[in-house]
Short mmCIF file of C-alpha atoms in Angstrom, two decimals:
data_model
loop_
_atom_site.label_atom_id
_atom_site.label_comp_id
_atom_site.label_asym_id
_atom_site.label_seq_id
_atom_site.Cartn_x
_atom_site.Cartn_y
_atom_site.Cartn_z
CA MET A 1 0.00 0.00 0.00
CA GLU A 2 2.97 2.30 0.22
CA ALA A 3 5.62 3.37 -2.24
CA GLY A 4 8.63 4.37 -0.19
CA ASN A 5 7.16 6.49 2.58
CA VAL A 6 4.18 7.58 0.50
CA THR A 7 0.69 6.27 1.31
CA LEU A 8 -1.76 5.77 -1.53
CA GLY A 9 -4.21 8.63 -1.91
CA ALA A 10 -7.05 6.08 -2.05
CA LEU A 11 -6.17 5.07 1.52
CA ALA A 12 -5.86 8.60 2.89
CA PRO A 13 -8.50 9.84 5.38
CA GLU A 14 -11.58 11.19 3.63
CA ARG A 15 -14.56 13.01 5.15
CA ASP A 16 -16.61 13.43 1.97
CA ARG A 17 -19.08 10.82 0.77
CA THR A 18 -17.09 7.76 -0.26
CA LEU A 19 -17.60 4.68 -2.35
CA VAL A 20 -15.02 1.96 -1.64
CA VAL A 21 -14.49 -0.51 -4.47
CA LEU A 22 -12.84 -3.83 -3.65
CA SER A 23 -11.51 -5.65 -6.71
CA ARG A 24 -8.35 -7.35 -7.89
CA ASP A 25 -7.73 -5.22 -10.98
CA GLY A 26 -9.43 -1.83 -10.53
CA GLU A 27 -11.61 -2.05 -13.63
CA LEU A 28 -14.83 -1.81 -11.61
CA ALA A 29 -13.59 1.32 -9.81
CA VAL A 30 -12.51 2.98 -13.05
CA GLY A 31 -15.97 2.40 -14.52
CA LEU A 32 -17.78 3.79 -11.49
CA ARG A 33 -15.49 6.80 -11.17
CA GLU A 34 -16.27 7.76 -14.73
CA ARG A 35 -19.99 7.09 -14.34
CA LEU A 36 -20.68 8.94 -11.07
CA GLU A 37 -20.52 12.69 -10.58
CA ARG A 38 -17.22 13.33 -8.81
CA ALA A 39 -18.46 16.32 -6.83
CA ARG A 40 -20.97 14.00 -5.16
CA VAL A 41 -18.83 10.98 -4.32
CA VAL A 42 -15.16 10.03 -3.96
CA VAL A 43 -14.40 6.59 -5.43
CA LYS A 44 -11.66 4.72 -3.56
CA ASP A 45 -10.13 1.95 -5.61
CA ALA A 46 -8.75 -0.71 -3.24
CA ARG A 47 -7.35 -4.22 -3.51
CA PRO A 48 -8.45 -7.05 -1.17
CA GLY A 49 -5.38 -6.63 1.04
CA GLU A 50 -6.17 -2.95 1.49
CA ALA A 51 -9.83 -3.45 2.41
CA SER A 52 -9.47 -2.75 6.11
CA THR A 53 -7.43 0.43 5.60
CA ALA A 54 -9.68 1.66 2.81
CA VAL A 55 -12.86 1.24 4.88
CA ALA A 56 -11.26 2.76 7.99
CA SER A 57 -10.09 5.78 5.98
CA CYS A 58 -13.70 6.82 5.33
CA GLN A 59 -14.99 9.08 8.07
CA PRO A 60 -17.29 8.29 9.71
CA TRP A 61 -17.81 5.25 7.45
CA PRO A 62 -18.12 4.56 3.70
CA TRP A 63 -21.38 5.59 2.07
CA MET A 64 -21.19 2.52 -0.16
CA LEU A 65 -19.09 -0.62 -0.58
CA VAL A 66 -18.88 -2.22 -4.02
CA GLY A 67 -16.94 -5.31 -4.99
CA ASP A 68 -16.54 -8.21 -7.36
CA LEU A 69 -14.50 -10.56 -5.18
CA ALA A 70 -15.51 -14.17 -4.65
CA GLU A 71 -14.85 -13.78 -0.94
CA LEU A 72 -15.55 -10.81 1.30
CA PRO A 73 -12.38 -9.84 3.19
CA PRO A 74 -13.25 -10.78 6.80
CA CYS A 75 -11.84 -7.50 8.11
CA VAL A 76 -14.72 -5.65 6.44
CA GLU A 77 -17.52 -7.57 8.17
CA PRO A 78 -17.40 -5.72 11.53
CA ALA A 79 -17.85 -2.35 9.82
CA LEU A 80 -20.77 -3.69 7.79
CA ALA A 81 -22.35 -5.10 10.96
CA ARG A 82 -22.06 -1.80 12.84
CA HIS A 83 -22.79 0.92 10.29
CA PRO A 84 -25.45 1.53 7.62
CA ILE A 85 -23.24 1.04 4.57
CA LEU A 86 -24.89 0.39 1.22
CA VAL A 87 -23.43 -2.73 -0.38
CA LEU A 88 -23.52 -3.61 -4.08
CA TRP A 89 -21.77 -6.67 -5.48
CA LEU A 90 -20.97 -7.72 -9.03
CA GLY A 91 -21.43 -11.48 -9.30
CA PRO A 92 -22.68 -13.88 -6.64
CA ALA A 93 -22.93 -12.37 -3.16
CA PRO A 94 -20.06 -13.74 -1.06
CA HIS A 95 -20.53 -15.20 2.39
CA GLY A 96 -20.60 -12.47 5.02
CA LEU A 97 -22.38 -9.85 2.90
CA PRO A 98 -25.12 -8.21 5.02
CA ALA A 99 -28.77 -8.98 4.25
CA HIS A 100 -29.28 -5.55 2.71
CA GLY A 101 -26.44 -6.17 0.24
CA ARG A 102 -27.52 -6.45 -3.39
CA ASP A 103 -25.82 -8.54 -6.03
CA PHE A 104 -25.89 -7.96 -9.79
CA SER A 105 -24.95 -10.13 -12.73
CA ARG A 106 -24.17 -7.15 -15.01
CA TYR A 107 -21.98 -4.12 -14.43
CA SER A 108 -24.49 -1.77 -16.06
CA GLU A 109 -27.17 -2.77 -13.53
CA LEU A 110 -24.81 -2.22 -10.62
CA ALA A 111 -23.72 1.17 -11.95
CA ASP A 112 -27.36 2.18 -12.41
CA ALA A 113 -28.10 1.18 -8.81
CA ALA A 114 -25.15 3.22 -7.51
CA SER A 115 -26.24 6.20 -9.57
CA LEU A 116 -29.85 5.96 -8.34
CA ALA A 117 -28.68 5.76 -4.72
CA LEU A 118 -26.66 8.94 -5.27
CA GLU A 119 -29.56 10.77 -6.87
CA ALA A 120 -32.27 9.55 -4.46
CA GLU A 121 -34.89 12.07 -3.39
CA VAL A 122 -37.18 11.19 -0.49
CA ASP A 123 -39.88 13.53 0.82
CA GLY A 124 -37.90 16.57 -0.36
CA MET A 125 -34.57 15.26 0.99
CA ARG A 126 -31.67 14.54 -1.34
CA LEU A 127 -27.97 13.91 -0.98
CA ALA A 128 -26.08 17.19 -0.83
CA THR A 129 -23.00 17.84 -2.91
CA GLY A 130 -19.99 16.24 -1.27
CA ALA A 131 -21.55 14.93 1.93
CA GLY A 132 -24.71 15.02 4.00
CA VAL A 133 -28.35 15.52 3.11
CA ALA A 134 -30.09 18.65 1.86
CA LEU A 135 -33.32 18.98 3.82
CA PRO A 136 -36.42 20.78 2.56
CA GLY A 137 -35.98 24.47 3.28
CA GLY A 138 -32.29 24.39 2.55
CA ARG A 139 -30.77 23.12 5.79
CA LEU A 140 -27.79 20.77 5.50
CA ALA A 141 -27.95 17.62 7.66
CA ARG A 142 -24.52 16.08 8.15
CA SER A 143 -25.73 12.75 9.53
CA ALA A 144 -24.14 9.84 7.67
CA SER A 145 -26.91 7.53 8.86
CA LEU A 146 -29.59 9.81 7.37
CA GLN A 147 -27.58 9.90 4.15
CA ALA A 148 -27.62 6.08 4.10
CA LEU A 149 -31.38 5.90 4.79
CA VAL A 150 -32.18 8.35 1.99
CA SER A 151 -30.03 6.42 -0.48
CA ALA A 152 -31.50 3.06 0.53
CA HIS A 153 -35.14 4.18 0.55
CA PRO A 154 -37.63 2.48 0.47
CA ALA A 155 -35.41 -0.36 1.65
CA GLY A 156 -33.29 -0.08 4.78
CA PHE A 157 -30.79 -1.83 7.00
CA ASN A 158 -30.91 -4.80 9.32
CA LEU A 159 -29.29 -2.85 12.16
CA PRO A 160 -30.45 -1.72 15.62
CA LEU A 161 -32.73 1.32 15.60
CA MET A 162 -30.30 3.12 17.91
CA THR A 163 -27.80 3.17 15.02
CA PHE A 164 -30.00 5.85 13.45
CA GLY A 165 -30.25 8.20 16.43
CA ALA A 166 -28.39 10.99 14.63
CA ALA A 167 -30.73 10.68 11.66
CA ALA A 168 -33.78 10.94 13.93
CA ARG A 169 -32.35 14.04 15.61
CA GLU A 170 -31.66 15.70 12.28
CA LEU A 171 -35.23 15.03 11.13
CA SER A 172 -36.79 16.36 14.32
CA GLY A 173 -38.13 19.82 13.54
CA SER A 174 -37.06 19.59 9.90
CA GLY A 175 -40.60 19.47 8.54
CA VAL A 176 -40.00 16.01 7.14
CA ARG A 177 -42.65 13.49 8.22
CA LEU A 178 -40.49 10.42 7.82
CA ARG A 179 -38.49 8.94 10.68
CA PRO A 180 -36.20 5.92 11.00
CA ARG A 181 -38.49 3.10 12.09
CA ARG A 182 -38.16 -0.64 12.45
CA ASP A 183 -40.39 -2.65 10.16
CA PRO A 184 -42.35 -5.08 12.38
CA VAL A 185 -42.26 -7.78 9.69
CA THR A 186 -38.73 -7.62 8.31
CA GLY A 187 -37.04 -6.09 11.35
CA TRP A 188 -35.17 -3.68 9.07
CA VAL A 189 -34.87 0.01 9.83
CA SER A 190 -35.93 2.37 7.06
CA LEU A 191 -37.49 5.80 6.63
CA GLN A 192 -41.24 5.43 7.26
CA MET B 1 -2.83 42.34 -0.78
CA LYS B 2 -2.66 40.63 -4.14
CA ALA B 3 -0.79 37.33 -4.00
CA ASN B 4 -0.13 35.28 -7.08
CA ALA B 5 -1.41 31.76 -6.59
CA GLU B 6 1.07 28.93 -6.95
CA VAL B 7 0.76 26.32 -9.65
CA LEU B 8 2.90 23.22 -9.27
CA LEU B 9 4.19 21.83 -12.58
CA LEU B 10 5.73 18.37 -12.83
CA GLU B 11 6.97 17.58 -16.33
CA ASP B 12 10.15 15.68 -17.22
CA ASP B 13 10.65 17.32 -20.63
CA ALA B 14 12.56 20.57 -20.01
CA GLU B 15 11.16 22.25 -23.11
CA LYS B 16 7.54 21.44 -22.28
CA LEU B 17 8.09 22.42 -18.68
CA ASP B 18 9.36 25.80 -19.77
CA GLU B 19 6.36 26.21 -22.05
CA LEU B 20 3.98 25.44 -19.16
CA ARG B 21 5.90 27.76 -16.86
CA ARG B 22 5.66 30.66 -19.32
CA HIS B 23 1.97 30.00 -19.94
CA PHE B 24 1.01 30.05 -16.26
CA ALA B 25 3.23 33.03 -15.50
CA SER B 26 1.44 34.92 -18.27
CA GLN B 27 -1.87 34.01 -16.61
CA GLY B 28 -0.81 35.62 -13.34
CA PHE B 29 0.27 32.47 -11.50
CA HIS B 30 3.48 31.82 -9.64
CA PRO B 31 4.75 28.64 -11.35
CA LEU B 32 6.75 26.13 -9.31
CA ALA B 33 8.31 23.87 -11.91
CA PHE B 34 9.93 20.47 -11.35
CA ARG B 35 11.38 17.85 -13.68
CA SER B 36 11.39 15.06 -11.12
CA ALA B 37 8.76 13.79 -8.68
CA ASN B 38 11.29 13.66 -5.87
CA ARG B 39 11.95 17.41 -6.11
CA ALA B 40 8.24 18.17 -6.28
CA ILE B 41 7.56 16.02 -3.20
CA GLY B 42 10.39 17.75 -1.35
CA ALA B 43 8.90 21.14 -2.20
CA LEU B 44 5.40 20.04 -1.12
CA ARG B 45 6.78 18.96 2.22
CA ASP B 46 9.29 21.69 3.04
CA GLY B 47 6.78 24.29 4.21
CA GLY B 48 7.64 26.71 1.41
CA PRO B 49 5.42 28.27 -1.26
CA ALA B 50 4.75 24.91 -2.92
CA THR B 51 3.13 23.52 0.23
CA GLN B 52 -0.40 24.54 -0.74
CA PRO B 53 -0.53 25.13 -4.51
CA LEU B 54 -3.83 26.14 -6.04
CA ILE B 55 -3.33 23.86 -9.03
CA ALA B 56 -0.97 20.99 -9.84
CA ILE B 57 -0.30 19.82 -13.39
CA VAL B 58 1.38 16.41 -13.39
CA ASP B 59 2.84 14.45 -16.28
CA TRP B 60 2.17 10.77 -15.56
CA ASP B 61 5.09 9.55 -17.68
CA LEU B 62 8.36 10.82 -16.17
CA THR B 63 10.87 8.65 -18.01
CA LEU B 64 13.09 11.67 -18.82
CA ALA B 65 13.24 12.86 -15.22
CA PRO B 66 16.83 13.38 -14.04
CA ASP B 67 15.97 11.71 -10.72
CA GLN B 68 13.93 8.48 -10.83
CA SER B 69 13.83 7.86 -7.08
CA SER B 70 10.13 8.80 -6.92
CA SER B 71 7.34 8.42 -9.46
CA SER B 72 4.48 10.63 -10.56
CA SER B 73 2.25 8.28 -8.56
CA ASP B 74 4.25 9.14 -5.43
CA ALA B 75 3.80 12.86 -6.11
CA LEU B 76 0.04 12.37 -6.60
CA CYS B 77 -0.19 10.43 -3.33
CA VAL B 78 1.49 13.32 -1.49
CA LEU B 79 -0.81 15.82 -3.16
CA ALA B 80 -3.86 13.74 -2.19
CA ARG B 81 -2.82 13.48 1.43
CA ASP B 82 -1.02 16.77 2.13
CA ALA B 83 -2.57 19.19 -0.36
CA SER B 84 -6.10 17.86 -0.80
CA ASP B 85 -7.42 21.37 -1.50
CA CYS B 86 -5.31 21.55 -4.67
CA LEU B 87 -6.94 21.04 -8.07
CA VAL B 88 -4.92 18.28 -9.75
CA ILE B 89 -4.73 17.49 -13.45
CA VAL B 90 -2.76 14.47 -14.66
CA TYR B 91 -1.90 14.06 -18.31
CA THR B 92 -0.79 10.93 -20.05
CA ALA B 93 -0.56 9.42 -23.52
CA ASN B 94 -2.08 6.24 -22.08
CA ALA B 95 -5.40 7.66 -20.97
CA ASP B 96 -7.25 4.80 -22.69
CA SER B 97 -5.58 2.17 -20.55
CA PHE B 98 -7.81 1.21 -17.64
CA ARG B 99 -4.68 0.07 -15.77
CA VAL B 100 -3.19 3.57 -16.01
CA ARG B 101 -6.50 5.18 -15.05
CA SER B 102 -6.74 2.83 -12.08
CA GLU B 103 -3.20 3.68 -10.95
CA ILE B 104 -3.98 7.39 -11.19
CA ASN B 105 -7.27 6.93 -9.29
CA ARG B 106 -5.49 5.02 -6.57
CA ALA B 107 -2.78 7.63 -6.25
CA HIS B 108 -5.20 10.57 -6.24
CA PRO B 109 -8.94 9.79 -6.22
CA ARG B 110 -9.86 13.39 -7.13
CA ALA B 111 -7.37 14.00 -9.94
CA TRP B 112 -8.66 15.01 -13.35
CA LEU B 113 -7.28 13.06 -16.28
CA HIS B 114 -6.18 14.68 -19.53
CA ASP B 115 -5.21 12.88 -22.72
CA LYS B 116 -1.73 13.96 -23.82
CA ARG B 117 -2.51 12.92 -27.41
CA ASP B 118 -4.84 15.91 -27.69
CA GLY B 119 -1.71 18.09 -27.75
CA ASP B 120 -0.01 20.46 -25.33
CA ALA B 121 -2.25 23.36 -26.28
CA SER B 122 -5.37 21.41 -25.30
CA LEU B 123 -4.05 20.95 -21.77
CA MET B 124 -3.54 24.68 -21.30
CA GLU B 125 -6.90 25.42 -22.90
CA ARG B 126 -8.56 23.00 -20.52
CA VAL B 127 -6.93 24.55 -17.47
CA ASP B 128 -7.89 28.01 -18.70
CA ARG B 129 -11.50 26.84 -19.13
CA MET B 130 -11.54 25.42 -15.60
CA LEU B 131 -10.24 28.71 -14.23
CA ASP B 132 -12.41 30.87 -16.40
CA HIS B 133 -15.82 29.37 -15.76
CA PRO B 134 -18.07 31.78 -13.87
CA VAL B 135 -19.92 30.71 -10.73
CA ALA B 136 -23.11 32.73 -10.33
CA ASP B 137 -21.92 36.37 -10.51
CA LEU B 138 -18.29 35.53 -9.70
CA ARG B 139 -15.26 34.88 -11.83
CA VAL B 140 -11.56 34.36 -11.23
CA GLU B 141 -9.06 36.70 -12.83
CA ASP B 142 -5.32 36.26 -13.23
CA GLY B 143 -5.53 33.14 -11.08
CA SER B 144 -5.22 35.34 -8.03
CA PHE B 145 -8.48 37.10 -7.22
CA VAL B 146 -12.25 36.75 -7.43
CA VAL B 147 -14.31 39.42 -9.13
CA HIS B 148 -17.95 40.15 -8.29
CA VAL B 149 -18.98 40.92 -11.85
CA PRO B 150 -21.92 43.32 -11.25
CA SER B 151 -19.90 45.60 -8.95
CA GLN B 152 -16.42 44.76 -10.32
CA ASP B 153 -15.25 44.53 -6.69
CA GLN B 154 -12.38 42.14 -6.07
CA CYS B 155 -11.62 39.65 -3.30
CA HIS B 156 -7.87 39.08 -3.15
CA HIS B 157 -7.48 35.85 -1.29
CA ARG B 158 -6.35 32.56 -2.72
CA GLU B 159 -8.80 30.59 -0.57
CA ALA B 160 -11.65 32.47 -2.27
CA VAL B 161 -10.11 31.59 -5.64
CA ARG B 162 -9.81 27.98 -4.50
CA LEU B 163 -13.51 27.78 -3.64
CA VAL B 164 -14.56 29.27 -6.96
CA ILE B 165 -12.39 27.07 -9.15
CA ARG B 166 -13.31 23.94 -7.18
CA HIS B 167 -17.06 24.67 -7.28
CA PRO B 168 -19.23 22.68 -6.58
CA GLU B 169 -16.81 20.41 -4.71
CA ILE B 170 -16.08 20.56 -0.99
CA VAL B 171 -12.62 21.93 -0.22
CA THR B 172 -10.75 21.03 2.97
CA PHE B 173 -8.64 23.90 4.26
CA HIS B 174 -5.55 23.28 6.30
CA SER B 175 -5.21 26.19 8.69
CA ASP B 176 -7.22 28.53 10.86
CA THR B 177 -5.90 31.39 8.75
CA ALA B 178 -7.39 29.80 5.65
CA THR B 179 -10.77 29.12 7.29
CA ARG B 180 -10.92 32.70 8.58
CA ALA B 181 -10.31 33.87 5.03
CA VAL B 182 -13.10 31.59 3.80
CA ARG B 183 -15.53 33.04 6.35
CA ARG B 184 -14.52 36.57 5.38
CA PHE B 185 -15.17 35.62 1.76
CA GLY B 186 -18.64 34.43 2.83
CA ASP B 187 -19.28 37.82 4.45
CA TRP B 188 -17.98 39.56 1.33
CA LEU B 189 -20.42 37.58 -0.84
CA ALA B 190 -23.32 38.47 1.48
CA ARG B 191 -22.40 42.18 1.42
CA HIS B 192 -22.43 42.10 -2.37
CA GLY B 193 -25.79 40.33 -2.49
CA SER B 194 -24.28 37.46 -4.44
CA PRO B 195 -26.46 34.36 -4.93
CA ALA B 196 -23.31 32.37 -4.12
CA THR B 197 -22.82 31.44 -0.46
CA VAL B 198 -20.13 29.65 1.51
CA VAL B 199 -21.43 26.41 3.05
CA SER B 200 -19.62 24.82 5.98
CA HIS B 201 -19.45 21.03 6.18
CA GLY B 202 -17.48 21.10 9.44
CA ASN B 203 -13.86 20.14 10.09
CA ARG B 204 -12.53 23.02 7.96
CA ARG B 205 -14.51 21.78 4.96
CA TYR B 206 -16.33 24.35 2.87
CA ARG B 207 -17.89 24.67 -0.54
CA LEU B 208 -19.46 27.35 -2.62
CA ALA B 209 -23.20 26.95 -3.24
CA VAL B 210 -25.42 28.91 -5.55
CA GLY B 211 -28.66 30.17 -3.97
CA GLY B 212 -31.89 28.32 -4.51
CA THR B 213 -30.28 25.17 -5.84
CA GLU B 214 -28.08 24.15 -2.94
CA PRO B 215 -28.45 23.92 0.84
CA ALA B 216 -27.33 26.70 3.14
CA ALA B 217 -25.20 25.94 6.17
CA HIS B 218 -26.77 24.59 9.33
CA PRO B 219 -26.84 27.42 11.90
CA GLY B 220 -24.76 25.25 14.20
CA ALA B 221 -22.18 24.39 11.58
CA SER B 222 -18.61 25.05 12.60
#
């Protein structure tokens, strides 16, 4: 991951909205970087051995994880179990992918899904340029969990409701009717 | 005070480097020119004028560099980590190769790629276009100040220039001095009734938004 004493830019700390791509050759990351508007998301192109560093470099956590590996690097699983990270996979979903992860047989379908998640608009909320969510009325909400819920809508995440406390606080008094709520049937948390 | 903004140039061909240097000097920039990545990295790290360039133009293929101890990838990595507020353009004759594009993305995820086969003039034209594009009622002149077009008033601070040329991206500033300048620029925009506003994303991160189409800062934003 380092050349001499230089750390790869893709592994440097990043506070803007990030999409981490795990692949062996980088082709998937190149495609997504050229497809998605760069002012709205930073694409980090990482190899399997860099997965842990790449995910940890995204503050507070990656907006989305994309990959095409046959196996999910085990070091990534704790982050996926703790945080609402969107997950898209090209090819069969590997063991360890969270239940909300989506797998695609074609690159074009995966790229469309990533693009739609970036452009999502829910009850007047949309992802702001760079990071956070633009609320109706113009306020900027910085909550990464709200950002994840907006992008995943109408689906959600199989995570504890308390994970979305910051999202609920941002929505309080915002004029938006939706709140993070647990679906009694699926157990997933989504905006309802 | 008018300060000429620095542009870092990394090009192994001495003739082309001189051409770039003359072009940017004629545009009002202070060019910092290097033929080897190692020298550029040293300058980025020594605390001098190259520490926070406004723009970096990097030749990906440095086979003629007098010192091969570092690569263009190394220089891009340092720019990504230590000068993330710098607009970076990388040019290469192998822009069609996904392997090269991947290496550039990995070295600097925000770098813009330019195809060297389009000719040297096209690179300079592209940079000029990036600098010359107006944002709302603002434009950059001479690479060193922002003009409010209706009033012709000028804001002479490089951080204001940085926000305009990086619009609509978020820019991370690296010092309290810089963030104070950004806030003063925000006040300057408000006084001039500009539809452009400075939005804080916290942690010294700011971007320029154009009224009505982008969110304003949260009142509690730092």
